[in-house]
Amino acid sequence: MEKVLPVLVMMMAVASAAPAPALLNSIGNVRRFSPCPDRPDWFVLGDRCVKYFTDETDFTSAVLSCRRNDAYLISICDLATNEALHDFIQASTGHQAKIWIGGFTVYHNPGWNKKYLYIDGEIPAWYNWYPNYPTQAGRCVLMNEHGAGKWSNGNCEDNNPYVCAFKI
């Protein structure tokens, strides 16, 4: 009993610290996001902890904000992560908020052959571009600008909310 009581007290403190975002997903199930260990205002998303930042800022400032939190702008490497992030944004904001994700152009060829990289060093092998994207304009990647979970590239100096993530 001596060992159980501190654990129960800690669990109650974490549970009361931040309400977990929840929503009814597309197949009618409620999807809840659990708080991360040691950071109750961050939430588990697959193998990472994530946090939605409402302050609208340019891409570079979003990157620096994430680093101050020992995290990176989120990288999205597959459909499951993309859908989970979309659900998390919907649950956190109540709508399909346009956000910065961690993708940016590292090389631009005038023949429209852009190469992308994630801030955390991941090399994208999967993309979810909105039709006719990426375009010549913009070097930084946004989610939800034109459709649910779809990506676009935009001007890095534009101000948008963002999601930071770190591996659990």
Short mmCIF file of C-alpha atoms in Angstrom, two decimals:
data_model
loop_
_atom_site.label_atom_id
_atom_site.label_comp_id
_atom_site.label_asym_id
_atom_site.label_seq_id
_atom_site.Cartn_x
_atom_site.Cartn_y
_atom_site.Cartn_z
CA MET A 1 0.00 0.00 0.00
CA GLU A 2 2.92 2.34 0.74
CA LYS A 3 4.10 2.09 -2.88
CA VAL A 4 0.63 2.37 -4.41
CA LEU A 5 -0.38 5.62 -2.70
CA PRO A 6 2.37 7.84 -4.24
CA VAL A 7 1.62 6.37 -7.66
CA LEU A 8 -2.10 7.08 -7.28
CA VAL A 9 -1.40 10.64 -6.12
CA MET A 10 0.88 11.21 -9.13
CA MET A 11 -1.69 9.74 -11.53
CA MET A 12 -4.41 11.99 -10.14
CA ALA A 13 -2.16 15.06 -10.44
CA VAL A 14 -1.33 14.27 -14.07
CA ALA A 15 -4.95 13.52 -14.91
CA SER A 16 -6.14 16.80 -13.47
CA ALA A 17 -3.32 18.92 -14.93
CA ALA A 18 -4.64 19.12 -18.50
CA PRO A 19 -7.79 17.74 -20.04
CA ALA A 20 -7.03 15.30 -22.83
CA PRO A 21 -8.26 16.46 -26.21
CA ALA A 22 -10.91 14.13 -27.59
CA LEU A 23 -13.08 13.99 -30.69
CA LEU A 24 -15.42 11.74 -32.57
CA ASN A 25 -13.36 10.43 -35.48
CA SER A 26 -14.60 9.65 -38.99
CA ILE A 27 -15.74 6.13 -38.07
CA GLY A 28 -17.69 7.26 -35.03
CA ASN A 29 -15.18 6.29 -32.32
CA VAL A 30 -14.02 8.74 -29.69
CA ARG A 31 -10.30 9.30 -30.00
CA ARG A 32 -8.62 10.53 -26.83
CA PHE A 33 -5.06 11.71 -26.49
CA SER A 34 -3.27 10.74 -23.29
CA PRO A 35 -0.96 13.15 -21.49
CA CYS A 36 2.77 12.44 -21.84
CA PRO A 37 4.77 11.22 -18.87
CA ASP A 38 6.44 14.13 -17.05
CA ARG A 39 4.75 16.71 -19.35
CA PRO A 40 1.00 16.74 -18.73
CA ASP A 41 0.42 19.58 -21.24
CA TRP A 42 1.89 17.42 -24.04
CA PHE A 43 0.03 14.44 -25.52
CA VAL A 44 1.00 10.99 -26.81
CA LEU A 45 0.80 10.60 -30.57
CA GLY A 46 2.27 7.24 -31.59
CA ASP A 47 5.89 7.12 -30.43
CA ARG A 48 6.06 10.85 -29.72
CA CYS A 49 4.75 13.52 -27.42
CA VAL A 50 3.19 16.51 -29.17
CA LYS A 51 1.93 19.95 -28.27
CA TYR A 52 -0.14 22.39 -30.31
CA PHE A 53 1.07 25.99 -30.00
CA THR A 54 -1.63 28.55 -30.75
CA ASP A 55 0.68 31.53 -31.12
CA GLU A 56 1.03 32.32 -34.80
CA THR A 57 4.63 32.77 -35.80
CA ASP A 58 6.95 32.40 -38.77
CA PHE A 59 8.60 29.06 -39.51
CA THR A 60 12.00 29.93 -38.00
CA SER A 61 10.44 31.21 -34.76
CA ALA A 62 8.35 28.02 -34.56
CA VAL A 63 11.52 25.93 -34.96
CA LEU A 64 13.23 27.90 -32.16
CA SER A 65 10.20 27.61 -29.89
CA CYS A 66 10.20 23.84 -30.33
CA ARG A 67 13.93 23.65 -29.58
CA ARG A 68 13.38 25.66 -26.36
CA ASN A 69 10.99 22.84 -25.40
CA ASP A 70 13.55 20.13 -26.27
CA ALA A 71 11.45 19.20 -29.31
CA TYR A 72 11.26 19.74 -33.08
CA LEU A 73 8.51 20.81 -35.44
CA ILE A 74 6.67 17.57 -36.11
CA SER A 75 7.72 15.29 -38.95
CA ILE A 76 5.08 13.13 -40.63
CA CYS A 77 6.40 9.94 -42.15
CA ASP A 78 3.22 7.96 -42.89
CA LEU A 79 -0.54 8.13 -43.35
CA ALA A 80 -1.30 6.92 -39.81
CA THR A 81 0.75 9.74 -38.26
CA ASN A 82 -0.80 12.27 -40.64
CA GLU A 83 -4.34 11.15 -39.70
CA ALA A 84 -3.53 11.08 -35.98
CA LEU A 85 -2.05 14.59 -36.17
CA HIS A 86 -5.07 15.84 -38.09
CA ASP A 87 -7.35 14.37 -35.40
CA PHE A 88 -5.19 15.94 -32.68
CA ILE A 89 -5.41 19.39 -34.30
CA GLN A 90 -9.17 18.99 -34.71
CA ALA A 91 -9.51 17.95 -31.05
CA SER A 92 -7.25 20.78 -29.84
CA THR A 93 -8.82 23.59 -31.87
CA GLY A 94 -12.30 22.46 -32.86
CA HIS A 95 -11.47 23.00 -36.54
CA GLN A 96 -8.88 22.17 -39.21
CA ALA A 97 -6.28 24.73 -38.16
CA LYS A 98 -3.52 25.40 -40.66
CA ILE A 99 -0.18 24.59 -38.99
CA TRP A 100 3.53 24.52 -39.69
CA ILE A 101 4.99 21.04 -39.81
CA GLY A 102 8.75 20.43 -39.88
CA GLY A 103 9.26 20.09 -43.64
CA PHE A 104 11.24 22.60 -45.66
CA THR A 105 12.98 22.82 -49.02
CA VAL A 106 16.70 22.08 -48.91
CA TYR A 107 17.33 22.24 -52.63
CA HIS A 108 15.43 23.94 -55.38
CA ASN A 109 15.91 23.16 -59.04
CA PRO A 110 14.33 25.61 -61.50
CA GLY A 111 12.77 22.55 -63.16
CA TRP A 112 10.31 22.29 -60.20
CA ASN A 113 12.23 19.44 -58.62
CA LYS A 114 12.26 20.46 -54.96
CA LYS A 115 13.90 18.31 -52.31
CA TYR A 116 12.49 18.36 -48.78
CA LEU A 117 13.89 17.54 -45.37
CA TYR A 118 12.45 17.63 -41.87
CA ILE A 119 13.91 19.86 -39.16
CA ASP A 120 14.59 16.76 -37.02
CA GLY A 121 16.78 15.31 -39.81
CA GLU A 122 14.22 12.82 -41.16
CA ILE A 123 14.14 12.45 -44.94
CA PRO A 124 10.54 12.30 -46.16
CA ALA A 125 9.61 9.11 -47.97
CA TRP A 126 5.88 9.89 -47.84
CA TYR A 127 3.99 13.07 -48.71
CA ASN A 128 0.36 14.17 -48.52
CA TRP A 129 0.35 17.14 -50.89
CA TYR A 130 -2.85 18.90 -51.86
CA PRO A 131 -3.37 18.63 -55.66
CA ASN A 132 -0.97 20.84 -57.64
CA TYR A 133 1.43 21.20 -54.69
CA PRO A 134 4.24 21.79 -54.05
CA THR A 135 4.42 24.99 -56.08
CA GLN A 136 7.33 27.23 -56.99
CA ALA A 137 6.31 29.64 -54.20
CA GLY A 138 7.21 28.87 -50.62
CA ARG A 139 9.88 26.73 -49.02
CA CYS A 140 8.15 25.63 -45.79
CA VAL A 141 5.45 22.98 -45.36
CA LEU A 142 1.96 23.56 -43.95
CA MET A 143 -0.79 21.10 -43.06
CA ASN A 144 -4.54 21.78 -43.45
CA GLU A 145 -4.27 24.90 -45.61
CA HIS A 146 -6.44 23.53 -48.41
CA GLY A 147 -7.98 20.36 -47.07
CA ALA A 148 -8.21 17.97 -44.17
CA GLY A 149 -4.70 16.70 -43.51
CA LYS A 150 -3.39 17.85 -46.89
CA TRP A 151 -0.07 19.65 -47.24
CA SER A 152 1.00 22.75 -49.10
CA ASN A 153 4.18 24.75 -49.25
CA GLY A 154 4.12 28.35 -48.13
CA ASN A 155 6.18 31.43 -47.43
CA CYS A 156 8.35 30.74 -44.37
CA GLU A 157 7.79 34.31 -43.15
CA ASP A 158 4.01 33.82 -42.87
CA ASN A 159 2.61 33.43 -39.35
CA ASN A 160 0.89 30.16 -38.40
CA PRO A 161 0.35 28.00 -35.32
CA TYR A 162 2.51 24.88 -35.11
CA VAL A 163 3.01 21.48 -33.48
CA CYS A 164 6.19 20.44 -31.69
CA ALA A 165 7.11 16.82 -31.02
CA PHE A 166 9.74 14.71 -29.31
CA LYS A 167 10.33 10.96 -29.22
CA ILE A 168 9.13 9.14 -26.11
#
